[in-house]
Coordinates of C-alpha atoms in Angstrom, one line a residue:
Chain A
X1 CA -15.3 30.9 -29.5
X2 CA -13.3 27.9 -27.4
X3 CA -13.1 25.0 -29.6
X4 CA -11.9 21.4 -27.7
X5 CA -11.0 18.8 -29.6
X6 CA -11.3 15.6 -28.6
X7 CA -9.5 12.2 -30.3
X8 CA -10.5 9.4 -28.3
X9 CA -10.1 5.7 -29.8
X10 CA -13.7 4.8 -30.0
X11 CA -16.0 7.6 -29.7
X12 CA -16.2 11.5 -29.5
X13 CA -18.4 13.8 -28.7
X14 CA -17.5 17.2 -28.7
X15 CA -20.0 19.6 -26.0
X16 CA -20.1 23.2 -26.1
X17 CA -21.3 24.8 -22.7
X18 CA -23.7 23.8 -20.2
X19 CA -26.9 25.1 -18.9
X20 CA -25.3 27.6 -16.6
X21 CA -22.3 28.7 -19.0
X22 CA -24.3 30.5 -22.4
X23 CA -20.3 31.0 -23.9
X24 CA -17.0 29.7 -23.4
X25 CA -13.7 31.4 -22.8
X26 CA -10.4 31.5 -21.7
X27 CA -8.0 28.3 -21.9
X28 CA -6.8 27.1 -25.3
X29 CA -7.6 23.7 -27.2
X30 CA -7.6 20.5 -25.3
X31 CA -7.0 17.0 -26.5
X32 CA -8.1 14.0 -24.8
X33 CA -6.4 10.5 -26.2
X34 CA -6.4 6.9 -25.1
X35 CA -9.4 7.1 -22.7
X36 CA -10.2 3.9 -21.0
X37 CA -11.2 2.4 -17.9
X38 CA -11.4 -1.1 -16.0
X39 CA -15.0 -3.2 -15.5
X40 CA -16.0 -3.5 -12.2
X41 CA -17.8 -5.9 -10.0
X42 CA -21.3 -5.0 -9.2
X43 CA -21.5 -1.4 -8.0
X44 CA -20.0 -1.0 -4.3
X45 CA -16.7 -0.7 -5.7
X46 CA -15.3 2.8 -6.9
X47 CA -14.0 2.6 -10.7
X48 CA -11.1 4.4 -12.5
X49 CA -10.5 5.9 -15.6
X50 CA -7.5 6.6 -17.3
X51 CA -6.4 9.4 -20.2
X52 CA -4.2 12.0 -21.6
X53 CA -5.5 15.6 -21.4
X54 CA -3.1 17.7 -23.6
X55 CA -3.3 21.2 -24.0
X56 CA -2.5 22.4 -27.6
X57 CA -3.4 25.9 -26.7
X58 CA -1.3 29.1 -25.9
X59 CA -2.9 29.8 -22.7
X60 CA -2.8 26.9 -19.7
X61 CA -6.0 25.1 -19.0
X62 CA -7.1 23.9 -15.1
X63 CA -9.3 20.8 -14.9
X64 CA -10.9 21.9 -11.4
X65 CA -13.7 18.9 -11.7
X66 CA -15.5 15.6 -13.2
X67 CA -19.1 14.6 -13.7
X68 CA -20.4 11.9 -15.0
X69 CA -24.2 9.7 -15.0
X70 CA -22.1 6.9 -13.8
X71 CA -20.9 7.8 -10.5
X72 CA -22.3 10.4 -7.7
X73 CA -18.8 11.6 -6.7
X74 CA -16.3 11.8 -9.9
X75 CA -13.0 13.1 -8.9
X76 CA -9.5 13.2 -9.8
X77 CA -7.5 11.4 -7.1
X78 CA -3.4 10.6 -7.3
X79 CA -1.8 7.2 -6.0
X80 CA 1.4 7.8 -4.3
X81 CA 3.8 5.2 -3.4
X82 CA 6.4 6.1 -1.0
X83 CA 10.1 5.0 -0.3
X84 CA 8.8 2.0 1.9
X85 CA 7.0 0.6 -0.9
X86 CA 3.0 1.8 0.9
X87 CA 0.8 3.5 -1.3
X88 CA -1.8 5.8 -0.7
X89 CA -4.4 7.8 -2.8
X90 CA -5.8 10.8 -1.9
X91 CA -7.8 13.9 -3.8
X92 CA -5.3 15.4 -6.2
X93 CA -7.2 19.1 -6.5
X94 CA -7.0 21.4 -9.5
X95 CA -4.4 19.8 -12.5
X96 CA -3.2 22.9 -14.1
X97 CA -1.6 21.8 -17.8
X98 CA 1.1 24.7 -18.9
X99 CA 0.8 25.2 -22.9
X100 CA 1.9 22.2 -24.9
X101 CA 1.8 20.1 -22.1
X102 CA 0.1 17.0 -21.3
X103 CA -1.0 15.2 -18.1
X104 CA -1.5 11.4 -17.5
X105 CA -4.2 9.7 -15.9
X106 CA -2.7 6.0 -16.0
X107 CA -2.3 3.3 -13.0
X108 CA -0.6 4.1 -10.2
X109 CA -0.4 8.0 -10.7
X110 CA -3.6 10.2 -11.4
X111 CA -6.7 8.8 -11.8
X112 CA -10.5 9.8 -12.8
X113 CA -12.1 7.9 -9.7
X114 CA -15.4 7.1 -9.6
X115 CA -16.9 6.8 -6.4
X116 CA -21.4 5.6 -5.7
X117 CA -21.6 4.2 -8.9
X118 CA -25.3 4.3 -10.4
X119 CA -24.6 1.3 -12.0
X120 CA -22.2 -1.2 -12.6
X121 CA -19.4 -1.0 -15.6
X122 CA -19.8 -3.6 -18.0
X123 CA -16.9 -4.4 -20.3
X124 CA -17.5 -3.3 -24.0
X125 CA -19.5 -0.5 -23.1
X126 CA -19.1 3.1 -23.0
X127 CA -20.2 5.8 -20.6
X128 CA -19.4 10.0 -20.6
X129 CA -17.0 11.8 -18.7
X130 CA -17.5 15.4 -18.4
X131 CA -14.1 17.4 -17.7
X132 CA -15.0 20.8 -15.7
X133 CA -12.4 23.8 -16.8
X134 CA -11.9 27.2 -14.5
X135 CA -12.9 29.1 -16.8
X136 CA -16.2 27.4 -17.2
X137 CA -15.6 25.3 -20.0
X138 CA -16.5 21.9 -20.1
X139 CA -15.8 18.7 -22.1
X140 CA -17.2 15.4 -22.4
X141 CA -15.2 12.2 -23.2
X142 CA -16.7 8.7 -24.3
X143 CA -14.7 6.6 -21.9
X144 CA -14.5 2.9 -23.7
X145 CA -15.1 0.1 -20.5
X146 CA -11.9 -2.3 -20.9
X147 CA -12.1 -5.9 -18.8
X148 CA -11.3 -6.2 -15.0
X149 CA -7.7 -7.0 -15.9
X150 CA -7.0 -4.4 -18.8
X151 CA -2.9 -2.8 -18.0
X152 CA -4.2 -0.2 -20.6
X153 CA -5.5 1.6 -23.5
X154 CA -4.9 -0.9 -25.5
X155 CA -6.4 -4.0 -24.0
Chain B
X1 CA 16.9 29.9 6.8
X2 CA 16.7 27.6 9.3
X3 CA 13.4 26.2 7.3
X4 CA 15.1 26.2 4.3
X5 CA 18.4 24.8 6.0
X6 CA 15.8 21.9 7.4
X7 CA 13.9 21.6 3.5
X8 CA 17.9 20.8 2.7
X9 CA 18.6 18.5 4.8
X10 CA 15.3 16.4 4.4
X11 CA 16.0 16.6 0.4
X12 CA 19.5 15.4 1.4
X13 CA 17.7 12.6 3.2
X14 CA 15.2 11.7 0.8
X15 CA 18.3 11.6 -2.0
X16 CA 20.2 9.1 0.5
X17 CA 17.1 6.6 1.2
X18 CA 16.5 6.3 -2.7
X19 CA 20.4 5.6 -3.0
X20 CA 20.2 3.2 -0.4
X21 CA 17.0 1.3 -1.6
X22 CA 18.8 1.0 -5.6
X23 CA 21.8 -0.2 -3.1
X24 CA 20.0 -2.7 -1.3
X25 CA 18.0 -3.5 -5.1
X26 CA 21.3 -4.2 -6.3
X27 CA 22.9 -6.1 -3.7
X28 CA 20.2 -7.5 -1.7
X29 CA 22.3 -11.0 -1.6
X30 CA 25.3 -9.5 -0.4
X31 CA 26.6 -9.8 3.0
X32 CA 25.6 -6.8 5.4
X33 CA 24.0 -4.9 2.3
X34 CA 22.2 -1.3 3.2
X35 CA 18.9 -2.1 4.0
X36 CA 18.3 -2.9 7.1
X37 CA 17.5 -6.1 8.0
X38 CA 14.7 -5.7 10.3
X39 CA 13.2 -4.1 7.3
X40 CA 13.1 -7.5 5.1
X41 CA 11.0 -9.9 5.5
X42 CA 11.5 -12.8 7.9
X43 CA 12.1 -16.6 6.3
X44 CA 8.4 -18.1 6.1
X45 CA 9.2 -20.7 7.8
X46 CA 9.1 -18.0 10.7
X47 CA 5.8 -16.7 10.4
X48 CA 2.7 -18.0 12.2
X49 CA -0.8 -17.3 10.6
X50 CA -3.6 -19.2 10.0
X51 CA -5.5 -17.8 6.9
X52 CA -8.2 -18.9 4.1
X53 CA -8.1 -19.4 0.6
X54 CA -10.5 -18.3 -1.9
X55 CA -11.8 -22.1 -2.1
X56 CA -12.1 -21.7 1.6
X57 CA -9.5 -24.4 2.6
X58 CA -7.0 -23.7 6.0
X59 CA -3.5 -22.1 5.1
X60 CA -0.6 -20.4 6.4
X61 CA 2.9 -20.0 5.8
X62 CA 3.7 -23.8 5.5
X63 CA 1.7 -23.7 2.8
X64 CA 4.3 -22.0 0.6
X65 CA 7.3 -24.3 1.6
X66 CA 8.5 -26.4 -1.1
X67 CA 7.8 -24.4 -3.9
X68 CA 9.3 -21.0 -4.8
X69 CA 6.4 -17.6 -3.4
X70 CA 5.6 -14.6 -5.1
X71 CA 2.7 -12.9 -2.3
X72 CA 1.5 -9.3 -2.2
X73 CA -1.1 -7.1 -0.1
X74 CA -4.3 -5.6 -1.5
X75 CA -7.6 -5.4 -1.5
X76 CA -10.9 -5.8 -4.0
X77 CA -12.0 -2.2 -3.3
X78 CA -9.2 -0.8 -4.4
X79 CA -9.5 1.0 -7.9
X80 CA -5.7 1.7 -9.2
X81 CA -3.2 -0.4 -7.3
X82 CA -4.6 -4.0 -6.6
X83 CA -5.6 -4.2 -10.1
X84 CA -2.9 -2.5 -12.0
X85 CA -0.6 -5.3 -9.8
X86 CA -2.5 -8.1 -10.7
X87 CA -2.7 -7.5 -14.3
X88 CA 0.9 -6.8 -13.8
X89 CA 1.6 -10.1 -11.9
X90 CA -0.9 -11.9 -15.0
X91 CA 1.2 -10.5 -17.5
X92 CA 4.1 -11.6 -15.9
X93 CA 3.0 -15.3 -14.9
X94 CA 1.9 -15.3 -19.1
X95 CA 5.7 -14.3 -19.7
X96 CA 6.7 -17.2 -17.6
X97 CA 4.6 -19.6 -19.1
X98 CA 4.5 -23.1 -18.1
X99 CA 7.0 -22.2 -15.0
X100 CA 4.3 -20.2 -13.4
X101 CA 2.7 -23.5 -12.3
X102 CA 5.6 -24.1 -10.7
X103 CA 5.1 -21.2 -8.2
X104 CA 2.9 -19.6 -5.1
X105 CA 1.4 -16.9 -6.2
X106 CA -0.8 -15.0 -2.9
X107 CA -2.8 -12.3 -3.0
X108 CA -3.4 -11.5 0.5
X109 CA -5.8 -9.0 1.9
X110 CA -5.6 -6.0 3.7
X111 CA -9.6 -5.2 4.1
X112 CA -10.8 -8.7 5.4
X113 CA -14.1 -6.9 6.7
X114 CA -15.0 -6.4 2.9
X115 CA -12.9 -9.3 1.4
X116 CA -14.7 -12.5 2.8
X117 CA -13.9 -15.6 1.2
X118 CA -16.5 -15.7 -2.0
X119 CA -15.9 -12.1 -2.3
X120 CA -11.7 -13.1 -3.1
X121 CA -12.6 -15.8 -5.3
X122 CA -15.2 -13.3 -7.5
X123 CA -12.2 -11.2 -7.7
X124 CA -9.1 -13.6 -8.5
X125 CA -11.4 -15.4 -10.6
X126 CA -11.0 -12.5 -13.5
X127 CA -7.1 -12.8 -12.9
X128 CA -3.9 -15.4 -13.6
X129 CA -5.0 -19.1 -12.6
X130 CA -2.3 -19.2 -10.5
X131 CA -3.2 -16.3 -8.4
X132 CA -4.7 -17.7 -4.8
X133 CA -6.4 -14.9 -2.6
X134 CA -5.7 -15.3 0.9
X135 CA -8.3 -13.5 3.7
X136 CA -8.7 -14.3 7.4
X137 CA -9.5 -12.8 10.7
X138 CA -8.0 -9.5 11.2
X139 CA -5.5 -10.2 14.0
X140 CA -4.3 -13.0 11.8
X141 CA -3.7 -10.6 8.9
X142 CA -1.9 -8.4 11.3
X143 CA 0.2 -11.4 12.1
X144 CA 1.1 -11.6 8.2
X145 CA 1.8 -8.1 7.4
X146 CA 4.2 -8.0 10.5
X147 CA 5.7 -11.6 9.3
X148 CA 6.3 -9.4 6.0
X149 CA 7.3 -6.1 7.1
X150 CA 4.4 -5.0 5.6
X151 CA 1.7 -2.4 6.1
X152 CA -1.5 -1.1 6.2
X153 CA -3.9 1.0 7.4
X154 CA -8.0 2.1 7.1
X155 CA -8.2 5.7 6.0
X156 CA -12.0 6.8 5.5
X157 CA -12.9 8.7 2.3
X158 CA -15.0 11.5 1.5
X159 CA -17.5 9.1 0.2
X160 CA -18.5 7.8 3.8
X161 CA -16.3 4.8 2.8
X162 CA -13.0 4.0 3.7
X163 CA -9.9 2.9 1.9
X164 CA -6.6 1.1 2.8
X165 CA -3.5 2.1 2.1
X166 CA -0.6 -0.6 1.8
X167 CA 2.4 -1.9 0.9
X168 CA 2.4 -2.5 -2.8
X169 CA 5.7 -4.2 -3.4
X170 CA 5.3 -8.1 -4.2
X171 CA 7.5 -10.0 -2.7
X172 CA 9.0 -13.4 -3.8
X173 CA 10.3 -15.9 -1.4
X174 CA 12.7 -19.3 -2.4
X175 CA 11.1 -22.7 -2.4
X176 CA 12.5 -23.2 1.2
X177 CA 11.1 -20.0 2.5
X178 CA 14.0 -17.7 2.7
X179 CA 13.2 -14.3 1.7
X180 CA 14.7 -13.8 -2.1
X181 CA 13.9 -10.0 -3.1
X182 CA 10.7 -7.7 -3.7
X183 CA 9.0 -6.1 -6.7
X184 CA 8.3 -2.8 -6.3
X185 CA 5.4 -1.5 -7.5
X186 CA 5.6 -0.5 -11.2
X187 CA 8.8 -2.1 -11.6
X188 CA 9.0 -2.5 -15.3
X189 CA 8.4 -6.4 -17.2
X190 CA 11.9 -6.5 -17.8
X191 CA 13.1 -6.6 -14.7
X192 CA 10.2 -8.2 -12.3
X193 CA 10.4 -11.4 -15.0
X194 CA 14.1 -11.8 -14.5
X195 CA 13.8 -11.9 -10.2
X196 CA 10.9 -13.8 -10.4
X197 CA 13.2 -16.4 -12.5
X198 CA 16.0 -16.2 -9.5
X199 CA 13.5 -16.9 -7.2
X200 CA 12.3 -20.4 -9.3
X201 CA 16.2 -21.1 -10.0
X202 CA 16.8 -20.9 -6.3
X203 CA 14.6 -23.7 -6.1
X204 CA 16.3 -25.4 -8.2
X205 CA 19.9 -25.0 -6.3
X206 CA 18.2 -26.3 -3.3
X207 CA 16.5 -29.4 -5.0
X208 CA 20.1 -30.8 -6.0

C-alpha cells in the first residue's frame, strides 16, 4: 500500500486512488510543504501555484500531470530567464524527484499554472490540486489563495 | 567529436557571457567596461514615446526627468514574473521608505492589446503607491523597448491564448536621465536596495 503524506500549512487532505486506479504502487512517500498561490483578477488571467514536493521514499517519484476544479488546463510550466535578462515560460514536462530530493515550485522557476480558470481566485480561500504520478498515483493538495502581491508562503 | 568539440565551445561561451555580465555588474561606471554599450540603455532624454498612464494622462520620457527612474516591462496576464517583480519592487519601495516618494517608478507594458488603460490601473492598484503603469499604442511601445534595449515578443500558448515573453531586468535611471544600472530579475533585497539608493544619491550629486 503507497502511503503520501502531505504537510501543508493550512489544510490536508490525503486521497488514495482515483476511479480508474483500484490500488497504488510504485514510487515512495511524498511530502508537499508551503503550498500557496497568488489571487487573481476576475478569471481571464492564468494563476500560479507554488510548493515543495519532496520525495522521502527509496524509489524516485515522476509528477507527469495536474488537475484541479479550478482551471481546465493545470500544468507545470518553468520561467526561464536568460543571459540578456528576457524571460520566457514554457511547459516543463515530467519532474522526476531522485530519492530524498525535493523540487521547488516558487516564482521565477517552476510553477503549477493554471490556465481557463472556472472561476476566479479569491484571497483567503482554498481550492485542490491533484498531483498525477507515473505510476498512477495521485495526490491532492489544499492550495491556501494568498493576495495579488504575496512574494511567498508566508504572506 | 566535432558536436561535442561545438557543446565545448558554446559552454566556453556561455561561462564567458556570465563572466562578462558580473564584469559589467561590477563595473558598470567604469570607463569602457565589458558590456557593450549598444547593449545599455540610451539617456531618457534620448528616447521619444508618447505613452499613457493608468489615470489616463499623456507621458513619455520627459516625464521621468528631474527625479531619479526605476521602469520595467511586463504585462497583467503574466502569472510568475510581472507579479513576483512587483511584489519584489513593493517590498523594496517599503525598504526605502519615505525616499520612495522621491522616485519614478514605471511599469510599462508589453501586451497593450490586453493592457488598456483601466485594465493597468486594476492591476497597479493592488501594488506599491508609487508604482505608475504605463500602456500605449503598440508602435509607441516598440519605440520604448528599443529606447531601453529591451524586448519582447507574442508567443501563443497551448491554451489558444498567447503569452509575452520579455525583458525582466528593472532598470533605474539618475534624476537627469542618464542610464545608472539594472536589476536583474531575482536579484536578492540586499543588493537591488543598495543600487536603487545610488540611483536617488545620484540625484542628489546633480542637485548641488
Amino acid at each position: 500500500m503507497k502511503k503520501y503524506i502531505l504537510t501543508s500549512t493550512l489544510a490536508a487532505l490525503l486521497t488514495l486512488g482515483g476511479l480508474s486506479v483500484p490500488a497504488l504502487a510504485g514510487p515512495e512517500d511524498v511530502v508537499v510543504e508551503n503550498a500557496w498561490s497568488r489571487a487573481s483578477i476576475g478569471m481571464n488571467r492564468p494563476g500560479a501555484a507554488y510548493m515543495k514536493i519532496r520525495n522521502t521514499g527509496d524509489e524516485p517519484v515522476t509528477l507527469i500531470g495536474l488537475t484541479t476544479p479550478l482551471a481546465m488546463m493545470p500544468e507545470i510550466h518553468e520561467t526561464k530567464t536568460n543571459a540578456e535578462g528576457v524571460s520566457s515560460m514554457s511547459p516543463a514536462g515530467e519532474i522526476a524527484i531522485a530519492p530524498g530530493e525535493s523540487v521547488a515550485l516558487e516564482p521565477g522557476g517552476l510553477h503549477a499554472m493554471l490556465m481557463r480558470l472556472q472561476e476566479p481566485m479569491t484571497e483567503g480561500d482554498t481550492f485542490p490540486l491533484t498531483l498525477l504520478f507515473d505510476d498512477g498515483g495521485e495526490m491532492t493538495v489544499e492550495v491556501p489563495i494568498l493576495g495579488i502581491a504575496a512574494r511567498g508562503p508566508e504572506d | 567529436m566535432r558536436r561535442r568539440a561545438i557543446l565545448g565551445y558554446g559552454a566556453a561561451g556561455v561561462g564567458a557571457v556570465a563572466l562578462m555580465l558580473f564584469v559589467g555588474w561590477w563595473q558598470v561606471d567604469g570607463p569602457g567596461g565589458p558590456e557593450p554599450v549598444g547593449q545599455r540603455p540610451v539617456a531618457l532624454t534620448e528616447m521619444d514615446f508618447r505613452l499613457t498612464d493608468h489615470e489616463g494622462n499623456a507621458v513619455g520620457p520627459e516625464t521621468l526627468i528631474g527625479r531619479p527612474t526605476m521602469a520595467f516591462f511586463g504585462f497583467t496576464y503574466c502569472p510568475d514574473v510581472c507579479p513576483t517583480t512587483l511584489s519584489d519592487i513593493s517590498g523594496w519601495l517599503d525598504d526605502l521608505g519615505d525616499e520612495a516618494h522621491e522616485m519614478n517608478v514605471a511599469f510599462i507594458t508589453v501586451d497593450p492589446e490586453r493592457d488598456t488603460v483601466e485594465t493597468m490601473a486594476e492591476y497597479v492598484g493592488y501594488f506599491h503607491p508609487a508604482i505608475r503603469g504605463w500602456t500605449g499604442p503598440e508602435e509607441q511601445i516598440a519605440r520604448v523597448a528599443d529606447g531601453f534595449r529591451a524586448t519582447y515578443e507574442r508567443v501563443p500558448t497551448e491554451s489558444g491564448d498567447y503569452t509575452m515573453n520579455h525583458t525582466a531586468s528593472v532598470f533605474l535611471f539618475a534624476a537627469s536621465g542618464r542610464f545608472v544600472t539594472m536589476i536583474d530579475y531575482h536579484e536578492p533585497r540586499e543588493f537591488a536596495v543598495p543600487k536603487i539608493r545610488r540611483a536617488l544619491e545620484e540625484e542628489t550629486e546633480g542637485a548641488t
